[in-house]
CSV table of C-alpha atoms in Angstrom, one decimal:
chain,number,residue,atom,x,y,z
A,16,MET,CA,52.2,92.9,-29.3
A,17,ALA,CA,50.1,90.3,-31.1
A,18,ALA,CA,51.4,86.7,-30.7
A,19,GLN,CA,52.6,85.6,-34.1
A,20,GLU,CA,50.8,82.6,-35.5
A,21,PRO,CA,53.2,79.6,-36.3
A,22,GLN,CA,53.8,79.4,-40.0
A,23,PHE,CA,53.0,76.1,-41.7
A,24,ASP,CA,56.0,74.4,-43.7
A,25,ASP,CA,54.1,72.7,-46.6
A,26,ASN,CA,57.2,71.5,-48.0
A,27,LYS,CA,58.2,69.9,-44.9
A,28,TYR,CA,55.0,68.1,-44.4
A,29,HIS,CA,54.8,66.6,-47.6
A,30,LYS,CA,58.3,65.3,-47.1
A,31,LYS,CA,57.4,63.6,-44.1
A,32,ARG,CA,54.0,62.2,-45.3
A,33,GLY,CA,55.9,60.8,-48.7
A,34,GLY,CA,58.3,59.2,-46.9
A,35,ALA,CA,55.7,57.5,-44.5
A,36,GLN,CA,53.7,56.5,-48.0
A,37,ASN,CA,56.9,55.1,-49.3
A,38,VAL,CA,57.5,52.8,-46.3
A,39,ARG,CA,53.8,51.6,-46.1
A,40,ALA,CA,54.0,50.8,-50.0
A,41,PHE,CA,57.2,48.8,-49.7
A,42,TYR,CA,55.7,46.6,-47.0
A,43,LEU,CA,52.7,46.2,-48.9
A,44,VAL,CA,54.7,45.2,-52.0
A,45,ALA,CA,56.7,42.9,-50.1
A,46,ALA,CA,53.6,41.1,-48.1
A,47,GLY,CA,52.0,40.6,-51.6
A,48,PHE,CA,55.2,39.1,-53.0
A,49,ALA,CA,55.5,36.7,-50.1
A,50,LEU,CA,52.0,35.6,-50.7
A,51,MET,CA,52.2,35.1,-54.2
A,52,VAL,CA,55.3,32.9,-53.5
A,53,PHE,CA,53.3,31.0,-50.9
A,54,MET,CA,50.2,30.3,-53.2
A,55,TYR,CA,52.7,29.1,-55.9
A,56,MET,CA,54.5,26.8,-53.9
A,57,MET,CA,51.4,25.3,-52.6
A,58,ALA,CA,49.5,25.0,-56.1
A,59,PRO,CA,48.9,21.6,-57.4
A,60,GLY,CA,51.0,22.3,-60.6
A,61,SER,CA,53.7,23.9,-58.5
A,62,GLN,CA,57.4,23.0,-59.4
A,63,LEU,CA,57.6,20.9,-56.3
A,64,GLU,CA,54.9,18.8,-57.2
A,65,SER,CA,56.1,18.5,-61.1
A,66,ALA,CA,59.4,17.4,-59.5
A,67,GLY,CA,57.8,14.5,-57.4
A,68,ALA,CA,55.9,13.4,-60.8
A,69,ASP,CA,59.5,13.3,-62.7
A,70,ALA,CA,60.9,11.2,-59.7
A,71,ARG,CA,58.2,8.6,-60.5
A,72,LEU,CA,58.5,9.1,-64.2
A,73,ASN,CA,62.2,8.1,-63.5
A,74,GLY,CA,61.4,5.1,-61.3
A,75,ALA,CA,62.1,6.9,-58.0
A,76,PRO,CA,60.1,5.1,-55.1
A,77,MET,CA,57.4,7.3,-53.7
A,78,SER,CA,58.6,7.2,-50.0
A,79,THR,CA,55.7,9.3,-48.7
A,80,VAL,CA,52.8,7.0,-50.2
A,81,THR,CA,52.1,3.5,-49.8
A,82,ALA,CA,49.6,1.1,-51.5
A,83,GLU,CA,47.6,0.4,-48.3
A,84,GLN,CA,47.5,4.3,-47.6
A,85,ASP,CA,46.2,5.0,-50.9
A,86,TYR,CA,43.6,2.1,-51.2
A,87,GLU,CA,42.6,1.1,-47.7
A,88,PRO,CA,40.3,2.8,-45.1
A,89,LYS,CA,42.0,5.2,-42.9
A,90,THR,CA,41.9,4.2,-39.3
A,91,SER,CA,41.2,7.2,-36.7
A,92,THR,CA,44.1,9.0,-35.5
A,93,SER,CA,45.0,12.3,-33.4
A,94,VAL,CA,47.3,13.3,-36.2
A,95,THR,CA,45.8,15.5,-38.9
A,96,THR,CA,47.7,15.3,-42.3
A,97,SER,CA,46.9,17.1,-45.4
A,98,ILE,CA,46.3,15.2,-48.6
A,99,THR,CA,46.6,16.0,-52.4
A,100,PRO,CA,43.7,16.3,-54.8
A,101,GLU,CA,45.0,13.2,-56.4
A,102,GLU,CA,44.8,11.2,-53.0
A,103,GLU,CA,41.2,12.6,-51.9
A,104,GLN,CA,39.8,11.5,-55.3
A,105,ARG,CA,41.4,8.0,-55.1
A,106,GLU,CA,39.9,7.7,-51.7
A,107,GLN,CA,36.3,8.9,-52.9
A,108,ALA,CA,36.5,6.4,-55.7
A,109,ALA,CA,37.2,3.5,-53.4
A,110,LYS,CA,34.5,4.3,-51.0
A,111,ALA,CA,32.1,4.5,-53.9
A,112,SER,CA,33.0,0.8,-54.9
A,113,GLN,CA,33.3,-1.1,-51.9
A,114,GLU,CA,33.1,-4.3,-53.7
A,115,MET,CA,36.0,-4.1,-56.3
A,116,GLU,CA,39.2,-5.4,-55.8
A,117,GLU,CA,41.6,-2.5,-54.6
A,118,TYR,CA,44.7,-2.1,-56.5
A,119,PRO,CA,47.8,-0.1,-55.3
A,120,ARG,CA,49.5,2.8,-56.4
A,121,TYR,CA,52.6,1.6,-58.0
A,122,GLU,CA,56.1,2.9,-57.5
A,123,GLY,CA,57.8,4.0,-60.5
A,124,GLY,CA,54.6,4.9,-62.4
A,125,PHE,CA,53.8,7.3,-64.8
A,126,SER,CA,51.8,10.5,-63.7
A,127,SER,CA,48.7,11.6,-65.9
A,128,SER,CA,50.6,15.0,-66.4
A,129,ASP,CA,54.1,13.7,-67.6
A,130,GLU,CA,52.9,10.7,-69.7
A,131,MET,CA,51.4,12.7,-72.4
A,132,VAL,CA,52.9,13.6,-75.5
A,133,SER,CA,52.3,15.0,-78.7
A,134,ALA,CA,52.5,12.7,-81.8
A,135,SER,CA,53.1,15.6,-83.9
A,136,ASP,CA,56.6,16.3,-81.9
A,137,GLU,CA,57.8,12.7,-82.8
A,138,PRO,CA,56.7,12.5,-86.7
A,139,SER,CA,56.1,9.2,-88.2
A,140,PRO,CA,56.2,8.1,-91.9
A,141,ARG,CA,52.8,6.8,-91.4
A,142,GLU,CA,51.0,9.6,-90.0
A,143,GLU,CA,47.5,10.5,-91.5
A,144,ASP,CA,44.8,13.0,-91.3
A,145,ASP,CA,43.0,13.1,-87.8
A,146,ALA,CA,39.6,13.2,-89.2
A,147,GLU,CA,38.9,9.7,-90.1
A,148,SER,CA,39.7,8.5,-86.3
A,149,ASP,CA,36.9,10.1,-84.3
A,150,ASP,CA,34.2,7.4,-85.5
A,151,ALA,CA,36.9,4.7,-85.0
A,152,GLU,CA,37.9,5.9,-81.4
A,153,ASN,CA,34.0,5.9,-80.6
A,154,GLY,CA,34.0,2.2,-81.5
A,155,SER,CA,31.5,2.8,-84.5
A,156,SER,CA,33.6,2.0,-87.4
A,157,SER,CA,36.2,-0.4,-88.2
A,158,ARG,CA,39.8,0.2,-88.1
A,159,THR,CA,42.2,1.2,-90.6
A,160,SER,CA,45.0,-1.8,-90.6
A,161,GLU,CA,48.3,-0.9,-91.9
A,162,GLU,CA,50.3,-3.3,-94.3
A,163,THR,CA,53.0,-4.8,-92.0
A,164,THR,CA,55.6,-7.8,-92.6
A,165,GLY,CA,57.0,-10.3,-90.6
A,166,ASP,CA,55.9,-12.0,-87.5
A,167,PRO,CA,56.7,-11.7,-83.9
A,168,TYR,CA,57.7,-15.3,-83.3
A,169,ASP,CA,60.5,-17.0,-85.6
A,170,GLU,CA,59.3,-20.9,-85.5
A,171,LYS,CA,62.7,-21.9,-86.9
A,172,GLU,CA,64.5,-20.2,-84.1
A,173,GLU,CA,61.9,-20.6,-81.1
A,174,GLY,CA,60.1,-24.0,-82.3
A,175,HIS,CA,56.8,-24.4,-80.8
A,176,LEU,CA,56.7,-22.5,-77.3
A,177,PHE,CA,53.0,-22.9,-76.7
A,178,GLU,CA,50.3,-25.7,-75.9
A,179,ASP,CA,48.2,-23.8,-78.2
A,180,GLN,CA,50.6,-23.1,-80.9
A,181,GLU,CA,48.0,-23.4,-83.8
A,182,ALA,CA,45.6,-21.1,-82.3
A,183,PHE,CA,48.2,-18.5,-81.6
A,184,ASP,CA,49.7,-19.0,-85.3
A,185,ASN,CA,46.1,-18.2,-86.7
A,186,ALA,CA,45.1,-15.5,-84.3
A,187,PRO,CA,44.2,-12.3,-85.9
A,188,ILE,CA,46.8,-9.3,-85.8
A,189,ILE,CA,46.0,-6.6,-83.1
A,190,GLN,CA,44.7,-3.8,-85.4
A,191,VAL,CA,46.0,-0.1,-84.5
A,192,LEU,CA,44.4,3.1,-85.5
A,193,PRO,CA,46.1,5.5,-88.1
A,194,GLU,CA,48.5,7.9,-86.3
A,195,SER,CA,47.1,11.4,-85.2
A,196,LYS,CA,49.0,14.5,-85.8
A,197,THR,CA,47.3,16.5,-83.1
A,198,ARG,CA,45.8,14.4,-80.5
A,199,LYS,CA,47.8,13.6,-77.3
A,200,TYR,CA,49.0,10.1,-76.6
A,201,SER,CA,50.3,8.7,-73.3
A,202,LYS,CA,53.7,7.7,-73.8
A,203,ILE,CA,53.4,3.9,-73.6
A,204,VAL,CA,50.2,4.1,-75.9
A,205,LEU,CA,52.2,5.9,-78.6
A,206,ALA,CA,55.0,3.2,-78.3
A,207,HIS,CA,52.8,0.3,-78.5
A,208,GLU,CA,51.1,1.7,-81.6
A,209,ARG,CA,54.3,2.3,-83.4
A,210,TYR,CA,55.7,-0.8,-82.4
A,211,HIS,CA,52.9,-2.9,-83.5
A,212,ARG,CA,52.5,-1.2,-86.8
A,213,ASP,CA,56.3,-2.5,-87.8
A,214,HIS,CA,56.0,-5.7,-85.7
A,215,PRO,CA,52.6,-7.3,-85.9
A,216,ALA,CA,51.5,-8.9,-82.6
A,217,ARG,CA,48.7,-11.5,-82.6
A,218,LEU,CA,45.5,-10.9,-80.6
A,219,TYR,CA,45.7,-14.0,-78.6
A,220,ILE,CA,47.4,-14.8,-75.0
A,221,PRO,CA,49.0,-18.4,-75.4
A,222,ARG,CA,50.1,-21.0,-72.9
A,223,LEU,CA,53.7,-21.9,-72.5
A,224,ARG,CA,54.3,-25.7,-73.1
A,225,LYS,CA,55.2,-27.5,-69.7
A,226,ASP,CA,58.2,-29.2,-71.3
A,227,THR,CA,59.5,-25.8,-72.3
A,228,ASP,CA,63.4,-24.6,-71.4
A,229,ILE,CA,62.6,-21.2,-70.8
A,230,THR,CA,64.9,-18.8,-68.9
A,231,ALA,CA,64.4,-15.5,-67.2
A,232,GLU,CA,66.8,-14.0,-70.0
A,233,LYS,CA,64.5,-15.7,-72.7
A,234,PHE,CA,61.4,-14.8,-71.2
A,235,ARG,CA,62.7,-11.1,-71.1
A,236,LYS,CA,63.5,-11.1,-74.9
A,237,LEU,CA,60.5,-13.2,-76.0
A,238,PHE,CA,57.7,-11.4,-74.0
A,239,MET,CA,58.7,-8.5,-71.8
A,240,GLU,CA,60.7,-6.8,-74.6
A,241,ARG,CA,57.7,-7.3,-76.9
A,242,SER,CA,55.0,-6.6,-74.6
A,243,GLN,CA,53.5,-10.2,-75.0
A,244,PRO,CA,51.0,-11.3,-72.3
A,245,VAL,CA,51.6,-15.0,-71.8
A,246,ILE,CA,50.1,-17.9,-69.3
A,247,ILE,CA,53.0,-19.7,-67.6
A,248,PRO,CA,51.9,-23.1,-66.0
A,249,PHE,CA,53.7,-23.9,-62.5
A,250,ASP,CA,54.8,-27.1,-64.2
A,251,ALA,CA,56.7,-25.3,-67.0
A,252,LEU,CA,59.2,-23.9,-64.5
A,253,ARG,CA,60.1,-27.1,-62.8
A,254,HIS,CA,63.3,-27.2,-64.6
A,255,LEU,CA,64.4,-23.9,-62.8
A,256,ASN,CA,63.8,-25.5,-59.3
A,257,PHE,CA,60.2,-23.8,-59.0
A,258,THR,CA,58.2,-26.4,-56.6
A,259,SER,CA,55.2,-24.0,-55.9
A,260,LYS,CA,51.8,-25.8,-56.6
A,261,GLY,CA,48.2,-24.8,-57.0
A,262,TYR,CA,45.4,-25.8,-54.3
A,263,THR,CA,41.8,-26.1,-53.9
A,264,LEU,CA,40.2,-24.7,-51.0
A,265,GLU,CA,39.7,-27.9,-49.3
A,266,GLU,CA,43.5,-28.8,-49.4
A,267,LEU,CA,44.2,-25.5,-47.9
A,268,ARG,CA,41.7,-26.1,-45.2
A,269,LYS,CA,43.6,-29.1,-44.2
A,270,ILE,CA,46.6,-26.8,-43.8
A,271,TYR,CA,44.9,-24.2,-42.3
A,272,PRO,CA,42.4,-25.6,-39.9
A,273,ASN,CA,41.6,-22.7,-37.7
A,274,SER,CA,38.1,-21.4,-38.4
A,275,LYS,CA,37.8,-18.9,-35.6
A,276,PRO,CA,36.8,-15.4,-36.9
A,277,LYS,CA,39.6,-12.9,-37.3
A,278,LEU,CA,39.9,-9.5,-38.8
A,279,TYR,CA,43.4,-8.9,-41.0
A,280,LYS,CA,44.9,-5.5,-40.1
A,281,TYR,CA,45.4,-2.6,-42.6
A,282,GLY,CA,48.8,-1.3,-43.8
A,283,SER,CA,50.9,-3.9,-42.2
A,284,ILE,CA,53.6,-6.0,-44.1
A,285,ILE,CA,53.4,-9.4,-43.2
A,286,ALA,CA,56.5,-11.4,-42.5
A,287,ASP,CA,55.8,-13.9,-40.1
A,288,ASP,CA,53.5,-17.0,-40.8
A,289,LEU,CA,50.2,-16.0,-42.0
A,290,ASP,CA,47.1,-17.9,-40.7
A,291,LEU,CA,44.5,-18.1,-43.6
A,292,GLY,CA,42.2,-20.3,-41.8
A,293,PRO,CA,39.6,-17.3,-40.9
A,294,ALA,CA,39.8,-16.2,-44.3
A,295,LEU,CA,39.4,-19.4,-45.7
A,296,THR,CA,36.0,-19.9,-43.8
A,297,GLU,CA,35.0,-16.6,-45.3
A,298,LEU,CA,35.7,-17.6,-48.5
A,299,MET,CA,34.5,-21.1,-48.6
A,300,ASN,CA,31.1,-19.5,-47.6
A,301,ASP,CA,31.5,-16.9,-50.4
A,302,ASN,CA,30.9,-14.3,-48.0
A,303,LYS,CA,31.4,-10.6,-49.4
A,304,LEU,CA,34.2,-8.5,-47.9
A,305,ARG,CA,33.7,-7.0,-44.5
A,306,LYS,CA,35.6,-3.9,-43.5
A,307,THR,CA,35.8,-2.2,-40.0
A,308,LYS,CA,37.8,0.4,-38.6
A,309,THR,CA,40.5,-2.1,-37.3
A,310,GLY,CA,40.6,-4.8,-40.1
A,311,LYS,CA,38.8,-6.6,-43.0
A,312,SER,CA,37.6,-10.1,-43.3
A,313,TYR,CA,40.0,-11.1,-46.2
A,314,PRO,CA,43.9,-10.3,-46.8
A,315,ARG,CA,43.3,-8.0,-49.8
A,316,ASN,CA,45.9,-6.0,-51.5
A,317,THR,CA,48.0,-7.2,-48.4
A,318,LYS,CA,51.9,-6.9,-48.6
A,319,ILE,CA,53.7,-9.9,-47.7
A,320,ASN,CA,57.2,-11.5,-47.5
A,321,LEU,CA,56.7,-14.8,-49.2
A,322,SER,CA,58.1,-16.3,-45.8
A,323,ALA,CA,54.6,-15.5,-44.4
A,324,LEU,CA,53.4,-18.5,-46.8
A,325,SER,CA,56.1,-21.0,-45.9
A,326,ARG,CA,53.4,-23.7,-45.0
A,327,ILE,CA,52.0,-23.6,-48.7
A,328,ASN,CA,55.6,-23.2,-50.1
A,329,MET,CA,54.8,-19.9,-52.2
A,330,GLN,CA,58.2,-18.7,-54.5
A,331,ARG,CA,58.8,-15.9,-56.5
A,332,PRO,CA,58.6,-17.1,-60.2
A,333,PRO,CA,62.1,-17.6,-61.6
A,334,ILE,CA,61.3,-16.3,-64.9
A,335,ILE,CA,61.0,-12.7,-63.5
A,336,PRO,CA,64.5,-11.0,-64.2
A,337,ASP,CA,66.9,-9.4,-61.9
A,338,ILE,CA,65.0,-6.2,-61.7
A,339,PRO,CA,63.5,-4.1,-59.0
A,340,MET,CA,60.3,-5.5,-57.5
A,341,MET,CA,57.5,-4.2,-55.3
A,342,LEU,CA,56.8,-6.7,-52.2
A,343,PRO,CA,54.1,-9.4,-53.3
A,344,SER,CA,50.4,-8.5,-53.0
A,345,PHE,CA,48.2,-11.0,-51.2
A,346,TRP,CA,44.5,-11.2,-52.6
A,347,PHE,CA,41.4,-13.4,-51.5
A,348,GLY,CA,38.4,-12.8,-53.9
A,349,PRO,CA,34.9,-14.0,-53.4
A,350,THR,CA,32.6,-14.2,-56.4
A,351,SER,CA,31.2,-10.6,-55.3
A,352,ALA,CA,34.7,-9.0,-55.8
A,353,ASP,CA,35.0,-7.7,-59.7
A,354,THR,CA,37.8,-5.7,-60.8
A,355,PRO,CA,36.7,-2.9,-63.1
A,356,LEU,CA,38.5,-2.4,-66.4
A,357,HIS,CA,41.9,-0.7,-65.9
A,358,SER,CA,45.5,-0.5,-67.1
A,359,ASP,CA,48.8,-0.4,-64.8
A,360,CYS,CA,51.9,1.5,-65.0
A,361,CYS,CA,54.1,-1.6,-64.4
A,362,ASP,CA,54.7,-5.3,-65.5
A,363,ASN,CA,52.6,-7.9,-63.5
A,364,TRP,CA,53.0,-11.6,-62.7
A,365,ALA,CA,49.7,-12.7,-61.4
A,366,MET,CA,50.1,-16.1,-59.7
A,367,MET,CA,47.0,-18.3,-59.0
A,368,VAL,CA,47.2,-20.2,-55.7
A,369,ALA,CA,43.6,-21.4,-55.7
A,370,GLY,CA,40.5,-21.0,-57.8
A,371,THR,CA,39.8,-19.5,-61.3
A,372,LYS,CA,39.9,-15.9,-62.3
A,373,ARG,CA,38.4,-14.7,-65.8
A,374,TRP,CA,40.4,-11.8,-67.1
A,375,VAL,CA,39.1,-9.7,-70.1
A,376,ILE,CA,42.3,-8.1,-71.7
A,377,ALA,CA,42.7,-5.6,-74.3
A,378,PRO,CA,45.9,-4.0,-75.8
A,379,PRO,CA,47.2,-0.6,-74.9
A,380,SER,CA,46.8,0.8,-78.3
A,381,ASP,CA,43.0,0.7,-77.7
A,382,ALA,CA,43.4,3.5,-75.1
A,383,ARG,CA,42.0,5.8,-77.9
A,384,ILE,CA,38.8,3.9,-77.9
A,385,LEU,CA,38.5,3.3,-74.2
A,386,LYS,CA,39.7,6.8,-73.4
A,387,PRO,CA,40.8,6.0,-69.6
A,388,THR,CA,41.2,8.6,-66.8
A,389,CYS,CA,44.6,8.2,-65.3
A,390,GLN,CA,45.9,8.9,-61.9
A,391,GLY,CA,49.5,8.1,-60.4
A,392,GLY,CA,49.9,5.2,-63.2
A,393,LEU,CA,46.5,3.6,-62.8
A,394,CYS,CA,44.3,4.2,-65.7
A,395,TRP,CA,40.5,3.4,-65.1
A,396,VAL,CA,38.0,2.9,-68.0
A,397,LYS,CA,35.0,4.5,-66.6
A,398,ARG,CA,32.9,4.5,-69.7
A,399,LEU,CA,33.2,0.6,-69.9
A,400,ALA,CA,33.9,-0.5,-66.4
A,401,LEU,CA,32.6,-3.9,-66.6
A,402,PRO,CA,32.7,-5.4,-70.4
A,403,ASP,CA,30.5,-8.4,-69.5
A,404,ALA,CA,28.0,-6.5,-67.5
A,405,SER,CA,24.7,-5.3,-68.7
A,406,LEU,CA,25.7,-2.5,-71.2
A,407,THR,CA,24.0,0.5,-72.4
A,408,ALA,CA,23.8,1.4,-76.2
A,409,THR,CA,26.7,3.4,-76.2
A,410,GLN,CA,28.7,1.1,-74.1
A,411,SER,CA,27.8,-1.7,-76.4
A,412,LYS,CA,29.5,0.1,-79.3
A,413,ILE,CA,32.6,0.8,-77.3
A,414,LYS,CA,32.8,-2.9,-76.6
A,415,GLU,CA,32.3,-3.7,-80.1
A,416,GLY,CA,35.1,-1.4,-81.2
A,417,THR,CA,37.5,-2.9,-78.7
A,418,GLN,CA,39.7,-5.8,-79.2
A,419,PHE,CA,39.2,-7.9,-76.3
A,420,ILE,CA,40.8,-11.3,-75.5
A,421,LYS,CA,39.1,-13.5,-72.5
A,422,ILE,CA,40.9,-16.3,-70.6
A,423,ASP,CA,40.5,-18.4,-67.4
A,424,LEU,CA,43.5,-18.3,-65.1
A,425,THR,CA,43.5,-21.4,-62.8
A,426,ALA,CA,45.2,-22.7,-59.8
A,427,GLY,CA,48.7,-23.4,-60.9
A,428,GLU,CA,49.1,-20.8,-63.3
A,429,ILE,CA,50.9,-17.3,-63.7
A,430,LEU,CA,49.7,-14.6,-66.0
A,431,TYR,CA,52.4,-12.0,-67.2
A,432,LEU,CA,50.7,-8.9,-68.1
A,433,PRO,CA,52.8,-6.0,-69.3
A,434,ALA,CA,52.3,-2.6,-68.4
A,435,GLY,CA,49.6,-0.9,-70.3
A,436,TRP,CA,47.3,-3.8,-71.1
A,437,PHE,CA,43.6,-3.1,-70.1
A,438,HIS,CA,41.9,-5.8,-67.9
A,439,ASN,CA,38.8,-6.6,-66.2
A,440,ILE,CA,38.9,-9.5,-63.5
A,441,ARG,CA,36.0,-11.5,-62.3
A,442,ASN,CA,36.1,-14.5,-59.8
A,443,VAL,CA,34.5,-17.4,-61.0
A,444,ASP,CA,34.8,-19.2,-57.6
A,445,GLY,CA,36.5,-18.2,-54.2
A,446,THR,CA,40.2,-17.3,-55.5
A,447,ILE,CA,43.6,-16.8,-53.8
A,448,MET,CA,46.2,-14.7,-55.7
A,449,ILE,CA,49.7,-13.5,-55.5
A,450,ASN,CA,50.9,-10.4,-57.3
A,451,PHE,CA,54.3,-9.4,-58.5
A,452,TRP,CA,54.8,-6.1,-59.8
A,453,SER,CA,57.9,-4.6,-61.2
A,454,LYS,CA,59.1,-1.3,-59.5
A,455,ASN,CA,60.5,1.0,-62.3
A,456,GLY,CA,57.7,1.0,-65.1
A,457,PRO,CA,57.5,-0.9,-68.5
A,458,GLU,CA,60.3,-3.2,-69.6
A,459,PHE,CA,58.7,-2.7,-73.1
A,460,LEU,CA,59.0,0.9,-73.0
A,461,GLU,CA,62.7,0.8,-72.1
A,462,TYR,CA,63.2,-1.6,-74.9
A,463,TYR,CA,61.4,0.4,-77.4
A,464,GLU,CA,63.3,3.7,-76.4
A,465,LYS,CA,66.5,2.0,-77.1
A,466,LEU,CA,65.1,0.7,-80.8
A,467,THR,CA,64.3,4.3,-81.6
C-alpha cells in the first residue's frame, strides 16, 4: 500500500505563526516606546531641564555650574563631560571675544525660556495698539510719553541726598514705550515699564553726599525697591564703620612689591593672602590679558574671600542688606578690556579699588529697542555691543533711540546697579574692581510683585 502523504494542518500553522508575530510585534512596540522615553528625557526642552530652569527662577543655587566653569577656558582632563547647548554657546562666544571682560553666570537668574510673559495675560489700563511701536523699537521715532504724577523722592521726607541734587532734580524722566497687547516681554522689563509709568524715574545716576546718614534698610527702600542706580563714595559709609579706601597703582605697588611673573589659576576660590604684585606689573604696563592652559596674567572674575585682600583692607559695603550674596568677584582690567553692552539678572555693587571705569548705562525698559539675546540670566546686546565705538547707520539709529547715561566710576566709589539695567564698560586706565552680586534675583521685582 502506498505511503500516505502527511496532511498539512493549515489552521495549526497560522495559529503558531500568528503567535510568533504577536510576540515580535510586542517587543518592537516596547523597544520603540523605550526609545521615545529616552529621547524625550534627553531633549533640551524636557521636564528635567524645565525643572532646572524653574529652580533658577526661584533662586535655587545652580550646584552643577560655576562662574569659572562657564567663562574661563577649560583645562585638559581625562574625564569627558557632556555640556548643554547653552553652555556650548557661551563657550563659543567667550572664545570669539578674548578681549572682553568675562562675567559669571549668576545663581538665581532668569532663564530666557522662563522669563517671557505675555502682556495681554496681565492687562494694563494703559494698553494701546501695537502698530505704533515698531518704528520706536528700531530707534527711528520718538517715544510716547504717558502722563504721570509724583516724583520718586520726596524732598521734605528725604532732604538733599545727593552731591549733585540739582542735576538729579532737573534730569529728564525715563520715557517708556506704550504697552503692547501681543509682544512678549521679559518679566523684569514688563515690571519696569509698568512701574515707571506710575512712578516716574529720573534718567540720571546721582552720587550720595558724603555726610549722609544712609543705612542698609534706608538704602533698600530708596534704591533697591525703586530700581534706582546710585554712586556711593566710600566716605559716605564712614558712619557705618566702613574703613576701606581707594588706591593708586603706585600705592598698591608699595604694598605688593613682588614683580616676578606669575599666572593666576582658573576656577579656584582664593581665601589666603593674594599676591597682587605680578598682576600690578602687567597692569602698570597696560599689557593685554594673556591666557594659557594653566592660568592667566590677571585675576579676572576670580572668586575670593575678602580675607585674601587683608593687606588693603577691602570690606563688604555695609549698605548691602542682609540678603544672600555670591562670593565677591575680583577684576583686573587693562585699557584693552571692554565689556560689551549687556544686562544682569541680579543686583550688583561694583566697588572700585583703583583706576576709572567708564559706564554707558540704559534702563531695562529699553530692552524693546536693544532686543538682547538672553542666556541663563545674562542678556547680551549683539546689535549694539559697544555704543561708543564706530557704528553703522543702523547701529547709530538704535543708539539715538536708546536712553543712555554715561558715568565715570573712580577709585573709592561704589556703583549700585540694579538687575536688568544695560551697561557697557570701558577702562579709562588700569583698573581694579570687586563685584558683589546678590544671589536670589532682583530686589525690585520682589517688591513690585508685592505692590501688584
